[in-house]
Amino acid sequence: LSKRYEQDELNLHLVHGAALLNSQDEKLKPNGIWGDENPQVSNIQSHAWFLPRKRTLLAPFGVGTVDQTFLSVLKSRHFFLRLFGLSHKILIFDEVHAYDVYMTEIFKTLLHWLNAVGTSVIILSATLPLQTRQELMQAYGVSEVVKEKVDFPRLSSVSEGQPQVISAGKFSSRRIQLGWIEKDINTITQTLKNKLSEGGCAAVLCNRVKRAQDVYNAVNDVFRDTDTEVILFHGRFPLCWRKDIETQVLSNFGKETNSRPKCSIVIATQVIEQSLDLDFDFMITDLAPIDLLIQRIGRLHRHENSSNPPARPKNLKHPLCIISAPSLGDDSAMPAFGSDSFIYSPYFLYRTLLALANRKSLMLPEETDELIENVYSLEPLASFTDEVWEQLKTLQSEMLEKQAESARNAHNYLIPLSTSSFLGSLSSSFSDDLQGFSKRVLHAPTREISPSINIVCLVKSDDGIHILDDPQPINLEEPLSTHQVRSCLMASITVSDWRVIRYFINIPEAIPESFRQTAALRWHYPVIFEGKTFSGDTFTLHLNRNKGLQMKI
């Protein structure tokens, strides 16, 4: 913005619930509106009047999460104000392939209304199935879908109800070597030891935090007496620690790094699957649906053609992805996906396994379309045996039933389409506070996820209670300063285990008055760790700088 509008006075905002945590330079510190006698550090500023979340979308420029835009088509308070704030703008949505069925239903209604209020939309994704692309185009006003096939990469556009799909040029494909190992952790550690015998940087992607922590413990033991750096990265760290880890990972494996370690292993969950621009020499990943595997593979040899390409060991000169997955036996038995089936549909996991089982390499992005359509199809492939197809049909029925339920759940909260009702007559009976989890407050959820609460990690020491790494003690009975509020937010973790949630919401005084009187902390529960441990009635929480939050029953 500063380059394009050098002489203009611009108002730029962070549009998400944790905007208070942004620590950028002084020019984005919220101040008064134009005309106030405040010193101007830059022509780009954040005006304080727009800080309440219901007003933030009225600002002319903003960067944030998709949740704030979803609230403009959900039956929440001030939804009409948010929709008005989005009208006649240009909205860019990134990583749309990550939306589940529930979010996609909200997104389609949002696209309908954005078209109705004159808003232009840019959607970015490299791995959207054909059916999803067509549904999104129809939501934006297309009555007849374009049937012509255009190879990836392509640009699908809609203007005044008329669709068009054109080629976006040519991308050179590269060959990704594939390998397979069992899911047990000892096999993973042995594979890492073999592949890193001459050094190198590896990523191990796990589908669940608990598995990532277990893999980290085993890998750390195996490489303890070596010069290998082992890093654990997942979403169950306090925000301040997670930010430090993210900074370290970007510093080691980012595009402009000059300090790439000789031998390093990053064990992570989906936090490095997208958004972060990272480069690894080789990868071990848990099985995931094919589009997400392709996203993960995108972190392999990513900076090969950059101005500062990494120096790779001889045995890792070519990108290699090893998939940790249940084996396909000769007896046609259903693979055991275990706890991964709570995260991803077993139907898509099975089809991904079948699509890749006999392959030793992939050509990407040349084969991207074929792979995605093979996995997300509802029809059998020629290679399927009758036994396999019968198993898939059972999984498919379960998957379709769950998808239909998710779609119905979304429509319970959605406002009607513009052709079916007058917007001004709609009532909004749900709160627009996305953080609220209470028996007294109902809100319109932007995502179909398990209920969760935010805990603030406090540490008890000889001189009192501290906010994690903050050296100054805190008194929970007194009003909190701005610095303390920010420190509390940076020390917070989202927890979705029902035992932890039930424990805290059933304690009337679990949230102290100092938190209740602070909007940013209204739904946060302080947890005081003694000796890195907190004991509930049926669980124990352990807080570790290298492993994050661990729970024992």
Coordinates of C-alpha atoms in Angstrom, one line a residue:
L1 CA 0.0 0.0 0.0
S2 CA 2.8 2.4 0.9
K3 CA 4.4 1.9 -2.6
R4 CA 1.2 2.3 -4.5
Y5 CA -0.5 5.0 -2.5
E6 CA 2.6 6.9 -1.5
Q7 CA 0.8 10.3 -1.1
D8 CA -2.6 9.1 0.3
E9 CA -3.7 8.7 3.9
L10 CA -4.8 5.0 4.3
N11 CA -6.5 3.1 7.1
L12 CA -5.3 -0.6 7.4
H13 CA -6.5 -3.1 10.0
L14 CA -5.8 -6.6 11.2
V15 CA -9.3 -8.2 11.0
H16 CA -9.1 -11.2 13.4
G17 CA -9.7 -12.0 17.1
A18 CA -6.0 -11.9 18.1
A19 CA -5.2 -8.5 16.4
L20 CA -4.2 -7.1 19.8
L21 CA -1.2 -9.4 19.7
N22 CA 0.3 -7.9 16.6
S23 CA 3.7 -6.5 17.4
Q24 CA 4.5 -4.7 14.2
D25 CA 6.1 -1.3 14.3
E26 CA 4.5 1.9 15.6
K27 CA 2.8 2.8 12.3
L28 CA 0.1 0.2 12.8
K29 CA -0.5 1.1 16.4
P30 CA -4.2 2.1 16.6
N31 CA -4.8 5.8 17.0
G32 CA -7.6 8.4 16.5
I33 CA -9.4 9.1 13.3
W34 CA -8.1 11.5 10.7
G35 CA -8.3 15.1 12.0
D36 CA -7.3 14.2 15.5
E37 CA -4.1 15.9 16.6
N38 CA -2.0 12.8 16.8
P39 CA 1.5 12.5 15.4
Q40 CA 1.5 10.4 12.2
V41 CA 4.3 8.0 11.9
S42 CA 3.2 6.8 8.4
N43 CA 0.5 7.5 5.8
I44 CA -0.8 4.0 6.7
Q45 CA -2.4 3.8 10.1
S46 CA -5.0 1.8 12.1
H47 CA -7.8 4.1 13.3
A48 CA -9.1 3.3 16.8
W49 CA -12.7 3.8 15.8
F50 CA -12.6 0.6 13.7
L51 CA -11.2 -1.6 16.5
P52 CA -14.5 -3.1 17.7
R53 CA -14.9 -6.3 15.6
K54 CA -18.3 -5.4 14.4
R55 CA -16.8 -2.3 12.7
T56 CA -13.4 -3.6 11.5
L57 CA -14.8 -4.7 8.1
L58 CA -15.8 -1.1 7.5
A59 CA -12.1 -0.2 7.2
P60 CA -11.0 0.2 3.5
F61 CA -8.1 -2.2 3.9
G62 CA -7.7 -5.2 6.1
V63 CA -5.9 -8.6 6.5
G64 CA -7.4 -11.3 8.7
T65 CA -9.1 -14.6 9.0
V66 CA -12.1 -15.9 7.1
D67 CA -14.2 -16.2 10.2
Q68 CA -14.9 -12.4 10.4
T69 CA -16.3 -12.5 6.8
F70 CA -18.4 -15.6 7.6
L71 CA -20.1 -13.7 10.4
S72 CA -21.6 -11.4 7.7
V73 CA -23.9 -14.2 6.5
L74 CA -24.5 -16.0 9.8
K75 CA -27.4 -15.1 12.1
S76 CA -25.2 -13.2 14.5
R77 CA -25.4 -9.8 16.0
H78 CA -24.4 -7.0 13.5
F79 CA -24.2 -9.4 10.6
F80 CA -25.7 -6.8 8.3
L81 CA -23.1 -4.2 9.4
R82 CA -20.3 -6.7 8.5
L83 CA -21.9 -7.4 5.1
F84 CA -22.2 -3.7 4.4
G85 CA -18.5 -3.3 5.3
L86 CA -17.7 -6.0 2.6
S87 CA -19.8 -4.5 -0.2
H88 CA -18.0 -3.1 -3.3
K89 CA -14.6 -4.2 -2.1
I90 CA -12.1 -6.8 -3.5
L91 CA -11.8 -9.8 -1.2
I92 CA -9.0 -12.3 -1.5
F93 CA -9.5 -15.8 0.1
D94 CA -6.3 -17.9 0.3
E95 CA -6.0 -21.7 1.0
V96 CA -9.7 -22.4 0.2
H97 CA -9.0 -26.1 -0.2
A98 CA -8.6 -26.3 3.6
Y99 CA -12.4 -25.6 4.1
D100 CA -14.4 -28.6 5.3
V101 CA -18.1 -29.1 4.2
Y102 CA -19.5 -26.9 7.0
M103 CA -17.2 -24.0 6.1
T104 CA -17.8 -24.5 2.3
E105 CA -21.6 -24.2 2.8
I106 CA -21.0 -20.9 4.7
F107 CA -18.6 -19.8 2.0
K108 CA -21.1 -20.5 -0.8
T109 CA -23.7 -18.4 0.9
L110 CA -21.1 -15.7 1.4
L111 CA -20.2 -15.7 -2.3
H112 CA -23.9 -15.4 -3.2
W113 CA -24.2 -12.3 -1.0
L114 CA -20.9 -10.8 -2.1
N115 CA -22.1 -11.0 -5.7
A116 CA -25.4 -9.4 -4.7
V117 CA -23.7 -6.4 -3.0
G118 CA -21.2 -5.8 -5.8
T119 CA -18.0 -7.3 -4.3
S120 CA -15.3 -8.8 -6.4
V121 CA -13.7 -12.0 -5.1
I122 CA -10.4 -13.7 -5.7
I123 CA -10.1 -17.3 -4.6
L124 CA -6.6 -18.9 -4.4
S125 CA -6.0 -22.7 -4.3
A126 CA -4.0 -25.2 -6.2
T127 CA -5.8 -28.3 -5.1
L128 CA -9.6 -27.8 -5.4
P129 CA -11.6 -30.7 -6.9
L130 CA -13.6 -29.9 -10.0
Q131 CA -16.9 -30.2 -8.3
T132 CA -16.0 -27.7 -5.6
R133 CA -14.7 -25.2 -8.2
Q134 CA -18.0 -25.5 -10.0
E135 CA -20.1 -25.1 -6.9
L136 CA -18.2 -22.0 -5.9
M137 CA -18.7 -20.5 -9.4
Q138 CA -22.4 -21.3 -9.2
A139 CA -22.7 -19.7 -5.8
Y140 CA -21.4 -16.5 -7.3
G141 CA -24.1 -16.4 -9.9
V142 CA -23.2 -18.8 -12.7
S143 CA -26.3 -20.6 -14.1
E144 CA -24.5 -22.9 -16.5
V145 CA -21.1 -24.4 -15.6
V146 CA -18.3 -24.4 -18.2
K147 CA -17.7 -28.0 -19.3
E148 CA -14.5 -27.5 -21.2
K149 CA -11.4 -29.0 -19.6
V150 CA -8.4 -26.8 -19.0
D151 CA -5.2 -28.3 -17.5
F152 CA -3.6 -27.0 -14.4
P153 CA -2.7 -24.2 -13.8
R154 CA -5.9 -22.4 -14.8
L155 CA -7.9 -19.4 -14.1
S156 CA -11.6 -19.8 -13.6
S157 CA -13.5 -16.5 -13.7
V158 CA -17.1 -15.3 -13.4
S159 CA -18.2 -11.9 -14.7
E160 CA -21.9 -10.9 -14.8
G161 CA -23.0 -14.5 -14.5
Q162 CA -20.8 -15.7 -17.4
P163 CA -18.1 -18.3 -16.6
Q164 CA -14.8 -18.7 -18.3
V165 CA -11.9 -21.0 -17.7
I166 CA -8.6 -20.2 -19.3
S167 CA -5.0 -21.5 -19.1
A168 CA -2.7 -19.6 -16.7
G169 CA 0.5 -20.7 -18.5
K170 CA 2.8 -23.6 -18.0
F171 CA 4.5 -24.8 -14.9
S172 CA 7.5 -27.1 -15.1
S173 CA 6.7 -30.3 -13.3
R174 CA 9.2 -32.2 -11.0
R175 CA 9.4 -35.8 -10.0
I176 CA 8.8 -36.5 -6.3
Q177 CA 10.1 -39.9 -5.1
L178 CA 7.7 -41.8 -2.9
G179 CA 8.5 -44.3 -0.1
W180 CA 6.3 -46.2 2.3
I181 CA 6.9 -47.2 6.0
E182 CA 4.7 -48.6 8.8
K183 CA 3.1 -46.2 11.3
D184 CA 5.1 -47.3 14.3
I185 CA 7.5 -44.7 15.8
N186 CA 10.6 -47.0 15.8
T187 CA 10.4 -47.3 12.0
I188 CA 10.2 -43.5 11.7
T189 CA 13.3 -42.9 13.9
Q190 CA 15.3 -45.6 12.0
T191 CA 14.3 -44.1 8.7
L192 CA 15.4 -40.7 9.9
K193 CA 18.7 -42.1 11.1
N194 CA 19.4 -43.8 7.7
K195 CA 18.4 -40.8 5.5
L196 CA 20.3 -38.2 7.6
S197 CA 23.5 -40.2 7.8
E198 CA 25.2 -37.5 5.7
G199 CA 23.3 -34.6 7.2
G200 CA 20.2 -32.8 5.9
C201 CA 17.0 -31.2 7.0
A202 CA 13.9 -33.4 7.5
A203 CA 10.3 -32.7 8.3
V204 CA 8.0 -35.3 10.0
L205 CA 4.3 -34.3 9.7
C206 CA 1.9 -36.0 12.2
N207 CA -1.9 -35.7 12.0
R208 CA -2.3 -35.4 15.8
V209 CA -0.5 -33.4 18.5
K210 CA -0.2 -36.4 20.8
R211 CA 1.5 -38.4 18.1
A212 CA 3.8 -35.5 17.3
Q213 CA 4.9 -35.3 21.0
D214 CA 5.5 -39.1 21.1
V215 CA 7.5 -39.0 17.9
Y216 CA 9.5 -36.1 19.3
N217 CA 10.4 -38.0 22.5
A218 CA 11.6 -41.0 20.5
V219 CA 13.6 -39.0 17.9
N220 CA 15.1 -36.9 20.7
D221 CA 16.3 -40.0 22.4
V222 CA 17.9 -41.5 19.2
F223 CA 19.6 -38.2 18.2
R224 CA 20.5 -37.0 21.7
D225 CA 24.3 -37.6 21.4
T226 CA 24.5 -36.1 17.9
D227 CA 24.7 -32.6 16.5
T228 CA 21.2 -33.0 15.1
E229 CA 18.7 -30.2 16.0
V230 CA 15.3 -31.6 16.8
I231 CA 12.3 -29.1 16.9
L232 CA 8.7 -29.9 17.9
F233 CA 6.1 -27.5 16.4
H234 CA 2.3 -27.8 16.9
G235 CA -0.7 -25.8 18.0
R236 CA -0.7 -26.7 21.7
F237 CA 2.1 -24.3 22.7
P238 CA 1.3 -21.0 24.4
L239 CA 1.2 -18.4 21.7
C240 CA 4.4 -16.7 22.8
W241 CA 6.4 -20.0 22.6
R242 CA 4.7 -21.0 19.4
K243 CA 5.7 -17.7 17.8
D244 CA 9.3 -18.3 18.9
I245 CA 9.3 -21.7 17.3
E246 CA 7.8 -20.4 14.1
T247 CA 10.4 -17.7 14.0
Q248 CA 13.2 -20.3 14.5
V249 CA 11.7 -22.6 11.8
L250 CA 11.4 -19.8 9.3
S251 CA 15.0 -18.7 10.1
N252 CA 16.3 -22.2 9.5
F253 CA 14.3 -23.2 6.5
G254 CA 12.8 -20.0 5.0
K255 CA 13.6 -18.7 1.6
E256 CA 16.1 -16.1 2.6
T257 CA 17.9 -18.0 5.3
N258 CA 21.7 -17.9 5.6
S259 CA 21.8 -20.1 8.6
R260 CA 20.4 -23.4 7.4
P261 CA 21.5 -26.2 9.9
K262 CA 23.7 -29.0 8.7
C263 CA 21.4 -31.6 10.2
S264 CA 17.9 -30.9 11.6
I265 CA 14.5 -32.5 12.1
V266 CA 11.2 -30.6 12.5
I267 CA 8.4 -32.7 13.9
A268 CA 5.1 -30.9 13.3
T269 CA 1.4 -31.1 12.8
Q270 CA -0.6 -29.4 10.1
V271 CA 0.8 -26.0 11.2
I272 CA 3.5 -26.3 8.5
E273 CA 1.2 -27.8 5.9
Q274 CA 0.4 -24.4 4.3
S275 CA 1.1 -20.7 4.6
L276 CA 4.7 -21.1 5.9
D277 CA 7.3 -20.9 3.1
L278 CA 9.6 -23.7 4.2
D279 CA 12.1 -26.0 2.4
F280 CA 13.1 -29.5 3.6
D281 CA 15.4 -32.0 2.0
F282 CA 13.1 -34.9 2.7
M283 CA 9.8 -35.6 4.5
I284 CA 8.0 -38.3 6.4
T285 CA 4.3 -37.7 6.7
D286 CA 1.3 -39.5 8.1
L287 CA -1.3 -40.5 5.5
A288 CA -3.7 -37.7 4.7
P289 CA -6.2 -37.0 1.8
I290 CA -4.4 -36.5 -1.5
D291 CA -4.8 -32.7 -1.7
L292 CA -3.3 -32.2 1.7
L293 CA -0.5 -34.6 0.9
I294 CA 0.3 -32.5 -2.2
Q295 CA 0.3 -29.4 0.0
R296 CA 2.8 -31.1 2.4
I297 CA 5.0 -32.3 -0.5
G298 CA 5.1 -28.6 -1.6
R299 CA 7.6 -28.1 1.3
L300 CA 10.1 -30.5 -0.3
H301 CA 13.0 -28.7 -2.2
R302 CA 10.7 -25.7 -2.4
H303 CA 13.5 -23.1 -2.9
E304 CA 15.5 -25.1 -5.5
N305 CA 15.3 -22.2 -8.0
S306 CA 15.6 -19.4 -5.6
S307 CA 18.6 -16.9 -5.5
N308 CA 19.9 -18.8 -2.5
P309 CA 19.2 -22.5 -3.1
P310 CA 20.1 -24.8 -0.2
A311 CA 23.1 -27.1 -0.4
R312 CA 21.7 -30.7 0.0
P313 CA 23.5 -34.0 0.9
K314 CA 24.3 -36.3 -2.0
N315 CA 21.7 -38.9 -1.0
L316 CA 19.0 -36.2 -0.8
K317 CA 19.6 -34.4 -4.1
H318 CA 16.1 -35.5 -5.3
P319 CA 12.9 -34.7 -3.3
L320 CA 11.7 -37.7 -1.3
C321 CA 8.4 -38.1 0.5
I322 CA 8.0 -41.2 2.7
I323 CA 4.4 -41.9 3.7
S324 CA 3.7 -43.5 7.1
A325 CA 0.5 -45.5 6.6
P326 CA -1.2 -48.8 7.3
S327 CA -0.3 -51.4 4.7
L328 CA -2.7 -52.7 2.1
G329 CA -2.6 -56.5 2.7
D330 CA -3.3 -59.2 0.2
D331 CA -6.3 -60.3 2.1
S332 CA -8.3 -57.1 1.1
A333 CA -8.9 -56.3 4.7
M334 CA -9.9 -52.7 5.5
P335 CA -6.8 -50.7 6.5
A336 CA -6.7 -49.6 10.2
F337 CA -6.6 -45.8 10.1
G338 CA -7.0 -45.5 13.9
S339 CA -7.4 -42.1 15.4
D340 CA -6.7 -40.4 12.0
S341 CA -10.2 -41.3 11.0
F342 CA -11.4 -38.7 13.6
I343 CA -9.6 -36.0 11.6
Y344 CA -10.0 -37.1 8.0
S345 CA -12.7 -39.1 6.3
P346 CA -11.7 -42.8 6.1
Y347 CA -13.2 -42.8 2.6
F348 CA -10.7 -40.3 1.3
L349 CA -7.9 -41.8 3.2
Y350 CA -8.6 -45.2 1.7
R351 CA -8.9 -43.8 -1.8
T352 CA -5.7 -41.9 -1.4
L353 CA -3.9 -45.0 -0.2
L354 CA -5.3 -46.9 -3.2
A355 CA -4.3 -44.1 -5.6
L356 CA -0.7 -44.0 -4.4
A357 CA -0.1 -47.6 -3.2
N358 CA 1.7 -48.9 -6.3
R359 CA 3.5 -45.6 -7.2
K360 CA 7.2 -44.9 -6.6
S361 CA 7.0 -41.3 -7.7
L362 CA 4.7 -38.4 -8.6
M363 CA 5.0 -35.8 -11.3
L364 CA 3.7 -32.5 -9.8
P365 CA 1.8 -30.4 -10.7
E366 CA 1.3 -32.4 -14.0
E367 CA -0.6 -35.2 -12.2
T368 CA -2.3 -33.0 -9.6
D369 CA -5.7 -32.9 -11.3
E370 CA -5.8 -36.7 -12.0
L371 CA -4.8 -37.6 -8.4
I372 CA -7.4 -35.2 -6.8
E373 CA -10.3 -36.3 -9.1
N374 CA -9.4 -40.0 -8.6
V375 CA -9.6 -39.6 -4.8
Y376 CA -12.6 -37.3 -4.6
S377 CA -14.7 -39.2 -7.1
L378 CA -17.7 -41.2 -6.0
E379 CA -17.2 -43.7 -8.8
P380 CA -15.0 -46.8 -8.8
L381 CA -11.7 -46.9 -10.7
A382 CA -10.8 -49.7 -13.0
S383 CA -8.1 -50.9 -10.6
F384 CA -10.6 -51.5 -7.7
T385 CA -11.5 -55.1 -6.9
D386 CA -15.1 -56.0 -6.0
E387 CA -14.1 -56.4 -2.4
V388 CA -12.4 -53.1 -2.2
W389 CA -15.3 -51.3 -3.9
E390 CA -17.8 -52.8 -1.4
Q391 CA -15.7 -51.5 1.4
L392 CA -15.4 -48.1 -0.2
K393 CA -19.2 -47.9 -0.8
T394 CA -19.8 -48.5 2.9
L395 CA -17.3 -45.7 3.8
Q396 CA -18.8 -43.5 1.1
S397 CA -22.3 -43.8 2.6
E398 CA -21.0 -42.9 6.0
M399 CA -19.1 -40.0 4.5
L400 CA -22.0 -38.6 2.5
E401 CA -24.3 -38.9 5.6
K402 CA -21.8 -36.9 7.7
Q403 CA -21.4 -34.3 4.9
A404 CA -25.1 -33.9 4.7
E405 CA -25.4 -33.4 8.4
S406 CA -22.6 -30.8 8.3
A407 CA -24.4 -28.9 5.6
R408 CA -27.6 -29.0 7.6
N409 CA -25.8 -27.7 10.6
A410 CA -24.4 -24.8 8.6
H411 CA -27.8 -23.9 7.2
N412 CA -29.2 -23.7 10.8
Y413 CA -27.1 -20.5 11.2
L414 CA -27.1 -19.0 7.7
I415 CA -29.2 -16.1 6.6
P416 CA -31.4 -16.7 3.6
L417 CA -30.3 -16.1 0.1
S418 CA -31.0 -12.6 -1.3
T419 CA -33.8 -13.9 -3.6
S420 CA -35.8 -15.5 -0.8
S421 CA -36.2 -12.9 1.9
F422 CA -35.7 -9.2 2.7
L423 CA -32.5 -8.8 4.6
G424 CA -33.8 -6.1 6.9
S425 CA -36.5 -8.4 8.3
L426 CA -34.0 -11.0 9.6
S427 CA -33.4 -11.3 13.3
S428 CA -30.0 -12.1 14.8
S429 CA -30.4 -14.3 17.8
F430 CA -26.8 -15.5 18.2
S431 CA -23.8 -13.8 19.7
D432 CA -21.0 -12.7 17.3
D433 CA -18.3 -13.4 20.0
L434 CA -16.4 -16.3 18.5
Q435 CA -14.4 -17.0 21.7
G436 CA -17.4 -17.4 23.9
F437 CA -18.0 -20.9 25.3
S438 CA -20.7 -20.7 28.0
K439 CA -23.9 -22.3 29.0
R440 CA -25.4 -18.8 29.0
V441 CA -24.3 -17.5 25.6
L442 CA -25.1 -19.0 22.2
H443 CA -23.0 -18.0 19.2
A444 CA -23.1 -18.8 15.5
P445 CA -20.0 -20.9 14.9
T446 CA -17.9 -20.2 11.8
R447 CA -16.4 -23.7 12.0
E448 CA -17.7 -27.2 12.8
I449 CA -15.1 -28.1 15.4
S450 CA -15.2 -29.6 18.9
P451 CA -16.0 -27.1 21.6
S452 CA -12.9 -25.6 23.1
I453 CA -11.8 -23.2 25.8
N454 CA -8.8 -20.9 26.1
I455 CA -6.5 -21.3 29.1
V456 CA -3.9 -18.8 30.2
C457 CA -0.8 -20.4 31.5
L458 CA 0.3 -18.8 34.8
V459 CA 3.3 -20.0 36.9
K460 CA 3.5 -20.0 40.7
S461 CA 6.9 -19.1 42.1
D462 CA 8.4 -17.9 45.4
D463 CA 7.5 -14.2 44.8
G464 CA 3.9 -14.8 43.5
I465 CA 2.1 -15.7 40.3
H466 CA 3.6 -14.9 36.9
I467 CA 2.2 -14.9 33.4
L468 CA 4.5 -17.6 32.0
D469 CA 7.7 -15.8 31.0
D470 CA 6.8 -12.4 32.4
P471 CA 9.2 -11.5 35.3
Q472 CA 6.6 -9.3 37.0
P473 CA 4.0 -11.0 39.3
I474 CA 0.3 -10.5 38.6
N475 CA -2.6 -9.9 41.0
L476 CA -5.7 -11.5 39.6
E477 CA -7.9 -9.5 42.0
E478 CA -6.9 -6.2 40.5
P479 CA -7.6 -4.6 37.1
L480 CA -5.0 -5.7 34.5
S481 CA -2.8 -3.3 32.6
T482 CA -2.6 -3.3 28.8
H483 CA 0.8 -5.1 29.0
Q484 CA -0.6 -7.7 31.3
V485 CA -3.6 -8.3 29.0
R486 CA -1.3 -8.8 26.1
S487 CA 1.0 -11.1 28.1
C488 CA -2.1 -13.2 29.1
L489 CA -3.1 -13.6 25.5
M490 CA 0.4 -14.5 24.5
A491 CA 0.4 -17.2 27.2
S492 CA -2.9 -18.7 26.1
I493 CA -3.6 -22.2 24.6
T494 CA -6.8 -23.5 23.1
V495 CA -7.8 -26.8 24.6
S496 CA -10.6 -29.0 23.2
D497 CA -10.5 -32.0 25.5
W498 CA -14.0 -32.5 27.2
R499 CA -12.5 -33.4 30.5
V500 CA -10.6 -30.1 30.7
I501 CA -13.6 -28.1 29.4
R502 CA -16.1 -29.7 31.8
Y503 CA -13.7 -29.1 34.8
F504 CA -13.4 -25.3 34.2
I505 CA -16.9 -24.4 33.1
N506 CA -18.4 -26.0 36.1
I507 CA -16.3 -23.9 38.5
P508 CA -18.3 -20.6 39.0
E509 CA -15.2 -18.5 39.8
A510 CA -12.9 -20.1 37.2
I511 CA -12.8 -16.8 35.4
P512 CA -11.7 -14.0 37.8
E513 CA -13.3 -10.6 37.8
S514 CA -10.2 -9.0 36.3
F515 CA -10.6 -11.2 33.3
R516 CA -14.4 -10.7 33.0
Q517 CA -13.9 -6.9 32.9
T518 CA -11.4 -7.2 30.0
A519 CA -13.0 -7.9 26.7
A520 CA -10.0 -9.7 25.2
L521 CA -9.9 -12.1 28.2
R522 CA -13.6 -12.5 28.9
W523 CA -13.6 -16.2 27.9
H524 CA -10.1 -17.1 29.1
Y525 CA -9.5 -19.4 32.1
P526 CA -6.3 -18.8 34.1
V527 CA -4.5 -22.0 35.0
I528 CA -1.8 -21.8 37.7
F529 CA 1.0 -24.3 37.1
E530 CA 3.1 -25.4 40.1
G531 CA 6.3 -27.0 39.1
K532 CA 5.1 -27.1 35.5
T533 CA 2.0 -29.2 36.6
F534 CA -1.7 -28.5 37.1
S535 CA -4.0 -31.2 38.5
G536 CA -7.7 -31.4 37.8
D537 CA -10.2 -33.9 39.1
T538 CA -9.6 -36.5 36.3
F539 CA -6.5 -35.1 34.5
T540 CA -3.1 -33.6 34.9
L541 CA -1.7 -30.9 32.6
H542 CA 2.1 -30.6 32.1
L543 CA 3.7 -27.6 30.5
N544 CA 7.1 -28.1 28.8
R545 CA 9.1 -25.5 26.9
N546 CA 10.1 -28.0 24.2
K547 CA 6.9 -30.2 24.0
G548 CA 4.1 -27.7 24.8
L549 CA 1.0 -28.7 26.8
Q550 CA 0.7 -32.4 27.6
M551 CA -2.3 -34.1 29.3
K552 CA -2.3 -37.2 31.3
I553 CA -5.5 -39.0 32.5

